[in-house]
mmCIF file of C-alpha atoms and ligand atoms in Angstrom:
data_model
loop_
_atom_site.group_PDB
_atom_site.id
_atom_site.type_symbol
_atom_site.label_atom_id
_atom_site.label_comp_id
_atom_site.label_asym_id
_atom_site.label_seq_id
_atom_site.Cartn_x
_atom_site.Cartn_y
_atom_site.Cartn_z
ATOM 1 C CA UNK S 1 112.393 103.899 145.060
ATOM 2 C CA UNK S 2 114.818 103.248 142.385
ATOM 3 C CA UNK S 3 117.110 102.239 144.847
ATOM 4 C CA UNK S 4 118.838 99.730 147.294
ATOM 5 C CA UNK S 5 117.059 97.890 149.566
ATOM 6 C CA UNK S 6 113.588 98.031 146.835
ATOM 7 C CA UNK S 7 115.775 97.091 144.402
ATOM 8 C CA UNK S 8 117.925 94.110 144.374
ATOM 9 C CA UNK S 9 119.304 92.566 141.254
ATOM 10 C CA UNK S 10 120.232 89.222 142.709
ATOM 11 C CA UNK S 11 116.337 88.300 142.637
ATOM 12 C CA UNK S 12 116.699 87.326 139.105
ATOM 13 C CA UNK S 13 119.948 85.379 139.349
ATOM 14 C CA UNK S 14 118.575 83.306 142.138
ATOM 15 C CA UNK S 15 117.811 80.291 139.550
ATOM 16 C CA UNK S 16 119.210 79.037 136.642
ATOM 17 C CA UNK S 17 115.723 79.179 135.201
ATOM 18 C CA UNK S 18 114.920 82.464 135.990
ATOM 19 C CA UNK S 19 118.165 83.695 134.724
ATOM 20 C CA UNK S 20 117.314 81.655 131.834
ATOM 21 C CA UNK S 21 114.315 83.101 131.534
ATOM 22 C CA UNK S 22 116.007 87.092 131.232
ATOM 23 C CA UNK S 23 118.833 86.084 129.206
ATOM 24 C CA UNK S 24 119.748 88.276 126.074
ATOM 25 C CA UNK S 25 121.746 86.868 123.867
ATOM 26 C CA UNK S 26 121.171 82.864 122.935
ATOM 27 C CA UNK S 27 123.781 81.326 120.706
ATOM 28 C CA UNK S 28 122.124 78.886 117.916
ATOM 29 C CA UNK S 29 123.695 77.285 115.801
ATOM 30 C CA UNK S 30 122.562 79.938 112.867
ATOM 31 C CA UNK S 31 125.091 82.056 114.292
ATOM 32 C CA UNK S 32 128.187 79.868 113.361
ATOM 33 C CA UNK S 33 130.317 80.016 110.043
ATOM 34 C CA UNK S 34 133.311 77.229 110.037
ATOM 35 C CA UNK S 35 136.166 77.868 108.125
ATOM 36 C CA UNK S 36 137.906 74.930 106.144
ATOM 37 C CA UNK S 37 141.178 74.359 104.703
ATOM 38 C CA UNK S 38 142.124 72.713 101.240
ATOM 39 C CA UNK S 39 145.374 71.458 100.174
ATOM 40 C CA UNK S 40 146.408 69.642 97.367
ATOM 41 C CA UNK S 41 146.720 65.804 97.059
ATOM 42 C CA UNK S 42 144.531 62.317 97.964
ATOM 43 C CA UNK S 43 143.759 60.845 100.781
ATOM 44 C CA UNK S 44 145.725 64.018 102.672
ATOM 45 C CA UNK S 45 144.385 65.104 106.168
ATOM 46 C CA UNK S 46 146.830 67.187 108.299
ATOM 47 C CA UNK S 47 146.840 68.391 111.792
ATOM 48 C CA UNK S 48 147.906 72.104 112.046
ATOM 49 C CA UNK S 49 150.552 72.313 114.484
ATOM 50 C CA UNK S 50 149.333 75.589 115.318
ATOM 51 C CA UNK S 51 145.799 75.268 115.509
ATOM 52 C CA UNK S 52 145.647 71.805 117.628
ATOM 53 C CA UNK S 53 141.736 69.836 116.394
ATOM 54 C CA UNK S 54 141.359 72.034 113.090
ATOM 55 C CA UNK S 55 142.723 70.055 109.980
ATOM 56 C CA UNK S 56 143.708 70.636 106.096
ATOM 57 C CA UNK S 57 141.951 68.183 103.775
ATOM 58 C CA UNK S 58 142.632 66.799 100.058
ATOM 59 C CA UNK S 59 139.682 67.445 98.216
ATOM 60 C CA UNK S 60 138.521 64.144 98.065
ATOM 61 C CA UNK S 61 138.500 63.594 102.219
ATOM 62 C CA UNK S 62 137.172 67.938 102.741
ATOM 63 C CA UNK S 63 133.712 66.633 100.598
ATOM 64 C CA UNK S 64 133.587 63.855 103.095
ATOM 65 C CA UNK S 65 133.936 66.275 105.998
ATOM 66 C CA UNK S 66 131.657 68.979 105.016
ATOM 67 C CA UNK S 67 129.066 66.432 105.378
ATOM 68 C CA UNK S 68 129.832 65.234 108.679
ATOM 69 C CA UNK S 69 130.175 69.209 109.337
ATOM 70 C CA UNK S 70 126.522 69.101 108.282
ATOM 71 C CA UNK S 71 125.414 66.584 110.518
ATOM 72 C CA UNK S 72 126.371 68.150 113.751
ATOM 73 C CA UNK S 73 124.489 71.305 112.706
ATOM 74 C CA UNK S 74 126.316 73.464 111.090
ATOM 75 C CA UNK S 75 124.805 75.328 108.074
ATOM 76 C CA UNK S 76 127.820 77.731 106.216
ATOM 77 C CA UNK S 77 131.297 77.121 106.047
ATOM 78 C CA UNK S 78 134.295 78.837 104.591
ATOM 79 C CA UNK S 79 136.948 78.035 102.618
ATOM 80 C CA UNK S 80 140.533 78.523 101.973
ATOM 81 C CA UNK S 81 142.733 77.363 99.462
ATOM 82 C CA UNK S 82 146.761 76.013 99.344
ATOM 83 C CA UNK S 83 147.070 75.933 95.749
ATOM 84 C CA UNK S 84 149.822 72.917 94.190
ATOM 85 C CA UNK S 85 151.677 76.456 92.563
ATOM 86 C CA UNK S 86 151.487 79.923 93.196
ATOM 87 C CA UNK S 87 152.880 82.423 91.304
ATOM 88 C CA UNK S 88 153.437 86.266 91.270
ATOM 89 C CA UNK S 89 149.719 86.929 90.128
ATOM 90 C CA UNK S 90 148.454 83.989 91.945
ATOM 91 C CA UNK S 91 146.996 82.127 88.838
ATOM 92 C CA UNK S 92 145.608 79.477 90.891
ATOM 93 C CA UNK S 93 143.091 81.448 92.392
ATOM 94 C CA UNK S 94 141.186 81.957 89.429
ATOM 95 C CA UNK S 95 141.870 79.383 87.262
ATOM 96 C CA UNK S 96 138.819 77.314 86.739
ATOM 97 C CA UNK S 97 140.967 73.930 87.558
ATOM 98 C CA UNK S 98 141.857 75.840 90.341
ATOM 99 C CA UNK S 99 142.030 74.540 94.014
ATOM 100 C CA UNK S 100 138.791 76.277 95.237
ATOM 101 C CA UNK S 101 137.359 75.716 92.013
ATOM 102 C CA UNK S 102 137.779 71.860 92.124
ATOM 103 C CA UNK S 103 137.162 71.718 95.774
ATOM 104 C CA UNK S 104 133.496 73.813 95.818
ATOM 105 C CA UNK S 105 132.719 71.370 92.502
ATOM 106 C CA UNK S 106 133.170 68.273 94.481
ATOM 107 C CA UNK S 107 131.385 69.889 97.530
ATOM 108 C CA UNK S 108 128.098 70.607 95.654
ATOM 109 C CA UNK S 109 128.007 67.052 93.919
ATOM 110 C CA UNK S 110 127.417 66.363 97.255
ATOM 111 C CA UNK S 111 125.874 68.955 99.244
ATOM 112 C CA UNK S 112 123.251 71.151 97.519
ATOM 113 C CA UNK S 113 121.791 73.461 100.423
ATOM 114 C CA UNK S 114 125.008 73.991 102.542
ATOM 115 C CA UNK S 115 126.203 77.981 102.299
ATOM 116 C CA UNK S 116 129.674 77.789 100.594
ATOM 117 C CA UNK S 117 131.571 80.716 101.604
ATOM 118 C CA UNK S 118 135.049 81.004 99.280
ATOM 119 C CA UNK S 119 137.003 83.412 100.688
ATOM 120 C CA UNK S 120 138.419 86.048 97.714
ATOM 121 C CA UNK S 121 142.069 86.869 98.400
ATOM 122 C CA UNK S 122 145.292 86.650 96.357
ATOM 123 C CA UNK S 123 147.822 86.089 99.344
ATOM 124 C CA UNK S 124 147.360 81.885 99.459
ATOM 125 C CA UNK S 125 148.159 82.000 95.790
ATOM 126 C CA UNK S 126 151.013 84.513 94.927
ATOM 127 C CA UNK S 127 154.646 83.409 95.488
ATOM 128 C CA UNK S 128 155.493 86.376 97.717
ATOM 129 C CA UNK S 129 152.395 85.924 99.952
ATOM 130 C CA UNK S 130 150.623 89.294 99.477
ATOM 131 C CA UNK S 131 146.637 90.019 99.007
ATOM 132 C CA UNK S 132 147.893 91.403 95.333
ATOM 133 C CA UNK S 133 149.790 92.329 92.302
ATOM 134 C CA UNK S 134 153.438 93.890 92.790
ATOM 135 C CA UNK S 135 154.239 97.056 91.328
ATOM 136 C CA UNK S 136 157.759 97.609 92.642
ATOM 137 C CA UNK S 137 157.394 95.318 95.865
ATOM 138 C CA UNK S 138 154.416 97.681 96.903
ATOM 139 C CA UNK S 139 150.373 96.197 96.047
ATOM 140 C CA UNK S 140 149.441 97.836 93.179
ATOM 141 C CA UNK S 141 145.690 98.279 94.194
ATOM 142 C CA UNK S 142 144.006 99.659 90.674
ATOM 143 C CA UNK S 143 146.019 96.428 89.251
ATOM 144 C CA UNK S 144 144.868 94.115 91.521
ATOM 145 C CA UNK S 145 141.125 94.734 90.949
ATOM 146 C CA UNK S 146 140.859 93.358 88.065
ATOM 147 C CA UNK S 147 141.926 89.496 89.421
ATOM 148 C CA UNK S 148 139.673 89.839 92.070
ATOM 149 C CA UNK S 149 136.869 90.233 89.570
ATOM 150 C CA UNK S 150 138.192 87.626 88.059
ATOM 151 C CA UNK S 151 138.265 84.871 90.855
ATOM 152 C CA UNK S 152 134.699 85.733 91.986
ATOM 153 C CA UNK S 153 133.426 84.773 88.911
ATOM 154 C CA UNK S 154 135.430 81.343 88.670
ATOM 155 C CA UNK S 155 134.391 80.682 92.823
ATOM 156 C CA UNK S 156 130.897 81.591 91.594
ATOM 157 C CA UNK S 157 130.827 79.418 88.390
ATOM 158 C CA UNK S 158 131.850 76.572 90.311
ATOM 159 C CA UNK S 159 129.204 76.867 93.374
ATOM 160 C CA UNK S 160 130.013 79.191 95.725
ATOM 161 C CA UNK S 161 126.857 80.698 97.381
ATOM 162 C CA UNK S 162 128.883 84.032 98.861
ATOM 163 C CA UNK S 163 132.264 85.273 98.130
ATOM 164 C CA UNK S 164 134.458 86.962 100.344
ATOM 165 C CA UNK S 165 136.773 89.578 99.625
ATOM 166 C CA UNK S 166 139.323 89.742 102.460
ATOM 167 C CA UNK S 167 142.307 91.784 101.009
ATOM 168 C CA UNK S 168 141.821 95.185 101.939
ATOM 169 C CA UNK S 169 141.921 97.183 98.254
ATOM 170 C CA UNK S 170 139.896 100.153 97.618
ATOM 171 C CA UNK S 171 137.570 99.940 95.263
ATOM 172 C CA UNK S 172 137.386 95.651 95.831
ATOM 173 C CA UNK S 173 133.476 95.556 96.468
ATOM 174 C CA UNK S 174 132.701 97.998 93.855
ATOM 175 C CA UNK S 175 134.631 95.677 91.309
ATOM 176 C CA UNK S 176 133.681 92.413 92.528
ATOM 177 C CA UNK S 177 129.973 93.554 92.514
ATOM 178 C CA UNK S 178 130.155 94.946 88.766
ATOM 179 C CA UNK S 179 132.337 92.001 87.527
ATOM 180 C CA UNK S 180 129.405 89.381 88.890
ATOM 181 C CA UNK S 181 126.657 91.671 87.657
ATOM 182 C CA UNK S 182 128.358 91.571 84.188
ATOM 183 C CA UNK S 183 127.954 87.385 83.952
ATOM 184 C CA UNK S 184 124.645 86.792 85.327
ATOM 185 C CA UNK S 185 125.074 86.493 88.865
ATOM 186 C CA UNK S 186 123.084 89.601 90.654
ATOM 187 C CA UNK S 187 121.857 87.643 93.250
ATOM 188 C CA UNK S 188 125.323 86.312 94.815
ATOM 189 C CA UNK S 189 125.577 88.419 97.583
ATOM 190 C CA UNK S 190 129.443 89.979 98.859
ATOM 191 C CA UNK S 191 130.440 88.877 102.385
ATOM 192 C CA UNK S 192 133.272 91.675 102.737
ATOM 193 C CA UNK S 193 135.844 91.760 105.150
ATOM 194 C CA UNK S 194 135.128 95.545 105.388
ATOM 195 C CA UNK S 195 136.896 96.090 108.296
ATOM 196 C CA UNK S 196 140.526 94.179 109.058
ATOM 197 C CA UNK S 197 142.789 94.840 110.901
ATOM 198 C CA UNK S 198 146.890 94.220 110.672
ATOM 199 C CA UNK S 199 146.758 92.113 113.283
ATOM 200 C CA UNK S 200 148.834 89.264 115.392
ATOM 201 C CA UNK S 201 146.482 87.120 115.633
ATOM 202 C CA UNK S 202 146.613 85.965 112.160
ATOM 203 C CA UNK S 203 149.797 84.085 112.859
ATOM 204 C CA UNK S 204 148.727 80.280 113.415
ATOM 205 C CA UNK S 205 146.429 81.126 110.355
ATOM 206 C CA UNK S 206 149.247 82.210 107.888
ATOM 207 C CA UNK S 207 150.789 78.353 108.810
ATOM 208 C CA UNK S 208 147.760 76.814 107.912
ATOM 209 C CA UNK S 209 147.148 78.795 104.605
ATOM 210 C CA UNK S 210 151.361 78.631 103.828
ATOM 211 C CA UNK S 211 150.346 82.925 103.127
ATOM 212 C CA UNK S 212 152.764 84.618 105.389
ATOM 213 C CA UNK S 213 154.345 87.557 103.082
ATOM 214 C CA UNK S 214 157.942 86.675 101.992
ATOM 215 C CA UNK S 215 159.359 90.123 102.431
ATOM 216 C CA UNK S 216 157.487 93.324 104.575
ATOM 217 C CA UNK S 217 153.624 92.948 105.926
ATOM 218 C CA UNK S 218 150.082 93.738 104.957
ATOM 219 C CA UNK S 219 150.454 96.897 106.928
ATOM 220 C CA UNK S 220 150.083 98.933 103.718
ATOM 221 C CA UNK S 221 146.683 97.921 103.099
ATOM 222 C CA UNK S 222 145.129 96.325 106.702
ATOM 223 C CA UNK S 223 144.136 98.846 109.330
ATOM 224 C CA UNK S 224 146.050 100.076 112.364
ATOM 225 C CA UNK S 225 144.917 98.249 115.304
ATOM 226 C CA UNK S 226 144.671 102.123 117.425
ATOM 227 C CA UNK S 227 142.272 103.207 115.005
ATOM 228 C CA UNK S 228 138.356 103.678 115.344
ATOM 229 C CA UNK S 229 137.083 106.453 113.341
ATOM 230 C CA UNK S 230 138.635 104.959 110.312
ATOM 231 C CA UNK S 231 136.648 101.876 110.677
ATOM 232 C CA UNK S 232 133.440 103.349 110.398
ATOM 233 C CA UNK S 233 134.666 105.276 106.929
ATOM 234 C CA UNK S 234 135.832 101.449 105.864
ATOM 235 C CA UNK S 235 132.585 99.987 106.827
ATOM 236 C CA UNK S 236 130.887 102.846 104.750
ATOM 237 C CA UNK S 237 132.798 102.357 101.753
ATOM 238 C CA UNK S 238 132.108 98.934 101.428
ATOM 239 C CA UNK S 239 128.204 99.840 102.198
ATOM 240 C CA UNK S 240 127.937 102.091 99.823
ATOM 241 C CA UNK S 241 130.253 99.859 97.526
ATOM 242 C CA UNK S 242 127.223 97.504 97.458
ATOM 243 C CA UNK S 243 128.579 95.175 100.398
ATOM 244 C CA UNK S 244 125.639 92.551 101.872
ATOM 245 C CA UNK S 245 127.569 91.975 104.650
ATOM 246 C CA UNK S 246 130.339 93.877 106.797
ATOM 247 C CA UNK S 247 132.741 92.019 108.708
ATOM 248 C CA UNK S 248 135.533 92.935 111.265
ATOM 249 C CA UNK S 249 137.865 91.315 111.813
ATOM 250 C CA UNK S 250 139.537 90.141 114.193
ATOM 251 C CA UNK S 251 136.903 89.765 116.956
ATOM 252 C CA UNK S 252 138.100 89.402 120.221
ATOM 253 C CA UNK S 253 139.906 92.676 120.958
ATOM 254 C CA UNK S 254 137.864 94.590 118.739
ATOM 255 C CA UNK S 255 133.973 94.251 120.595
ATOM 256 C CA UNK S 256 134.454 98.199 120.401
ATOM 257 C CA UNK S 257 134.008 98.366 116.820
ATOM 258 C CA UNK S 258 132.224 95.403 115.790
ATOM 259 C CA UNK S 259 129.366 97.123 118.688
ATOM 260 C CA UNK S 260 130.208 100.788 116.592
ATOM 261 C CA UNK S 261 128.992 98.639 113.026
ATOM 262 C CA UNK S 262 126.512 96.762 114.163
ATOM 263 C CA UNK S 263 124.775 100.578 115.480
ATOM 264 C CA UNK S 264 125.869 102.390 112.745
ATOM 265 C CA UNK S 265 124.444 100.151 109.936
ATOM 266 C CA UNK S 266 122.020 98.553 108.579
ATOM 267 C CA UNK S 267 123.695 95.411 107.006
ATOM 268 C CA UNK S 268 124.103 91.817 108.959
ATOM 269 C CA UNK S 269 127.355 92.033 110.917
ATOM 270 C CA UNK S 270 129.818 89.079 110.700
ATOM 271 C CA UNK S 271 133.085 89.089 113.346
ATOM 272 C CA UNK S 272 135.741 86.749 112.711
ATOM 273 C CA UNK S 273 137.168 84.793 115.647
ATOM 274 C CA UNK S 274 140.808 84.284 113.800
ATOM 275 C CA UNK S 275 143.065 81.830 114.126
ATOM 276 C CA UNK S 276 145.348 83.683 117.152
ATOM 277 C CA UNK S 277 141.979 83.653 119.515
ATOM 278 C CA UNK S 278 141.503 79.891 118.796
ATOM 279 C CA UNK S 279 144.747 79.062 119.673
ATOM 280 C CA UNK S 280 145.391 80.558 122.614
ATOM 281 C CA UNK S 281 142.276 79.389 123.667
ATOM 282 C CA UNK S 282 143.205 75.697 123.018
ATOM 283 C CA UNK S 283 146.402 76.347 124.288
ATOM 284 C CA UNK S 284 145.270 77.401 127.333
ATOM 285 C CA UNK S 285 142.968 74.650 127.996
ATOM 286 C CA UNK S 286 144.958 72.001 126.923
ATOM 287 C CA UNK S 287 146.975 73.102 129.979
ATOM 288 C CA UNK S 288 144.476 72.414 131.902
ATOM 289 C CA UNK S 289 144.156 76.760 132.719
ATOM 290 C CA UNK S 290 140.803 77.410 131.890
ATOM 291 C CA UNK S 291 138.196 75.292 131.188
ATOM 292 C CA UNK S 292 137.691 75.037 127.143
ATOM 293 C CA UNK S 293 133.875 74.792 127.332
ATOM 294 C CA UNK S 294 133.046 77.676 129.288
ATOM 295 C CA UNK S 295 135.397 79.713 127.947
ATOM 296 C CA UNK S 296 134.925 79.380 124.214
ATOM 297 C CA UNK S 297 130.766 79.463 125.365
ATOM 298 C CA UNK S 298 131.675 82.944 126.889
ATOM 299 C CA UNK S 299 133.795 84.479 124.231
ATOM 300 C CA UNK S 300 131.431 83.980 121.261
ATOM 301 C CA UNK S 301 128.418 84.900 123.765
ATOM 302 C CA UNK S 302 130.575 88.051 123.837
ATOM 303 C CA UNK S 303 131.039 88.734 120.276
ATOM 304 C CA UNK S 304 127.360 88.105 119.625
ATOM 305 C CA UNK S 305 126.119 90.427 122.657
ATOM 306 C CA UNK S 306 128.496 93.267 120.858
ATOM 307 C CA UNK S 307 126.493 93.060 118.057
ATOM 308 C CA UNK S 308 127.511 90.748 115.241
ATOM 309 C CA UNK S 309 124.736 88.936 113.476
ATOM 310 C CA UNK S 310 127.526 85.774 112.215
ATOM 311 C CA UNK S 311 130.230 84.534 113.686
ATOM 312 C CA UNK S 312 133.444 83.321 111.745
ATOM 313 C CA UNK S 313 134.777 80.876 114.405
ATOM 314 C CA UNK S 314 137.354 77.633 114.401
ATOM 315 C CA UNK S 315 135.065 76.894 117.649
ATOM 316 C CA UNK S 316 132.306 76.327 115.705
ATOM 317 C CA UNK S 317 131.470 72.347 115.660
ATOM 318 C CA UNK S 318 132.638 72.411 119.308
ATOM 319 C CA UNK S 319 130.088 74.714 120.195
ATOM 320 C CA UNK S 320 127.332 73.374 118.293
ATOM 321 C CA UNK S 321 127.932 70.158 120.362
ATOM 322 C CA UNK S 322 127.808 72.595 123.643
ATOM 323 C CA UNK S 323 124.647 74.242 123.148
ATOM 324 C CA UNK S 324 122.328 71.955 122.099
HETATM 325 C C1 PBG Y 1 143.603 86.239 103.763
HETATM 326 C C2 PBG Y 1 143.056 85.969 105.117
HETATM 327 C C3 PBG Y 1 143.721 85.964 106.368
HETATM 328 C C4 PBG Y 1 142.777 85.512 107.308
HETATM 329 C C5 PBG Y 1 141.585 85.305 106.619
HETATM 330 N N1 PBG Y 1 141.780 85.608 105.281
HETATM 331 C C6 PBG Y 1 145.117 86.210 106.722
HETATM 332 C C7 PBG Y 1 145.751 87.525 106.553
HETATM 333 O O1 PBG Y 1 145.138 88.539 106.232
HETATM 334 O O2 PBG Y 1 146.961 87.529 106.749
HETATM 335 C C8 PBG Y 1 143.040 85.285 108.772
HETATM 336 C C9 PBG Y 1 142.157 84.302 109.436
HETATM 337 C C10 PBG Y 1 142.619 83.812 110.754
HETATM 338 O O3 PBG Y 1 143.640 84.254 111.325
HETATM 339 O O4 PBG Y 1 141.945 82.922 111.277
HETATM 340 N N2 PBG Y 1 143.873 87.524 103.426
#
């Protein structure tokens, strides 16, 4: 009886209550994490060309933001950082006058239960634009360690809830976990970006963050977009590393593995929907294409039905608005 005419699956897609009613993945506004962009100045808010509706703020106007952010619902956000002066070791991202540093301080004179997410990479802040140190124009990873130690503790110290390393070295958890045990803070959990691809879609993104790499790419150290099985050895690094959370990144073309993570184990799943998704997206519907609402509805309905617990998305106070 398993079969055609008993059984008909357009009963339960008859009404849009009853196909409320069987529906199996809800978005809430729980789901979301918003990035945000700093850059140095007063007064300074900046359309990126790139990324049409998501802006860079001064610090001053970003503390202003976050709290409007607040107010339509969203409850993390993460940032990023365009330091006044980088340098080849990317002093600014430690440094405890540092962008990020002054920027979470003014959030949190403000804003005391908001999740502050600083995201933990060297590329923003070193003059040739990669995630590390240079040892004969190649990352030294062993090298780099050390810093990233280093700027978890200052993001920490100055109020971040959850740091995020996003720059691919070996060994970053394990050292990012041990340097924050060593000053007192056990119980700041690691976001990591276990899983990231050397991907395209990070163009509009490396505009907004002024991080493209002045010479090569970060195809020493990201993954190869063909590979699978490699992914789930990341992902178990970083777990056994001590990560709290595994991300992948980015989301869109990779529902295959973010699905393979989220079954494989047993840490929340994050999935970042990067800059190039957003944009083509926006592009799209500013075209008048597609229609932006149901799209960007359907896309991170997608990326939470494959299995990711958070969702890293430029979408995010858009789709608040839409689901409530
Ligand atoms: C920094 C970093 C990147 C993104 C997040 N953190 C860029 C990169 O690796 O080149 C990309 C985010 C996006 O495209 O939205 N390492």
């Amino acid at each position: 009886m398993s079969e055609f005419p008993f059984i008909r699956m357009r009963r339960l897609r008859r009404k849009k209550l009853l196909r409320d009613l069987v529906r199996e993945t809800i978005l809430t506004p729980d789901d979301f994490i918003y990035p945000m962009f700093v850059i140095p100045g007063k007064g300074k808010k900046e359309e990126i060309p790139s990324m049409p509706g998501q802006f860079r703020y001064s610090i001053d106007l970003l503390a202003e933001e976050v709290q409007k952010v607040k107010e339509e619902g969203i409850k993390a956000i993460i940032l990023f950082g365009v330091p006044e002066k980088k340098d080849e070791i990317g002093t600014d991202a430690w440094h405890e006058e540092g962008i990020i540093q002054r920027a979470l301080r003014e959030i949190r004179k403000y804003e005391k239960e908001m999740i502050l997410i600083a995201d933990l990479c060297m590329c923003e802040y070193t003059s040739h634009g990669h995630c590390g140190i240079l040892k004969d124009k190649e990352v030294d990873n062993d090298a780099t360690l050390e810093y990233l130690g280093k700027i978890a503790v200052s993001q920490v110290k100055a109020g971040a809830d959850i740091v995020a390393p996003s720059g691919m070295m070996d060994g970053m958890v394990k050292a990012i976990r041990t340097a924050l045990d060593k000053e007192g803070f056990a119980d700041v959990p690691i976001l990591s970006y276990a899983v990231k691809y050397a991907s395209s879609f990070y163009g509009p993104f490396r505009d907004a963050a002024e991080s493209a790499p002045q010479f090569g790419d970060r195809k020493g150290y990201q993954m190869d977009p063909a590979n699978s099985r490699e992914a789930v050895l990341e992902a178990e690094l970083d777990f056994e590393e001590g990560a709290d959370i595994l991300m992948v990144k980015p989301a869109l073309p990779y529902l295959d593995i973010v699905k393979t993570i989220r079954e494989r184990f047993s840490r929340p799943v994050a999935a970042y929907n990067v800059s190039g998704e957003y944009s083509m997206v926006k592009a799209a519907s500013m075209k008048g294409w597609i229609n932006e609402r149901d799209v960007v509805l359907e896309v991170l309905t997608s990326i939470k039905r494959a299995g990711a617990d958070l969702i890293l998305t430029y979408h995010a106070r858009d789709a608040v608005k839409w689901i409530k």
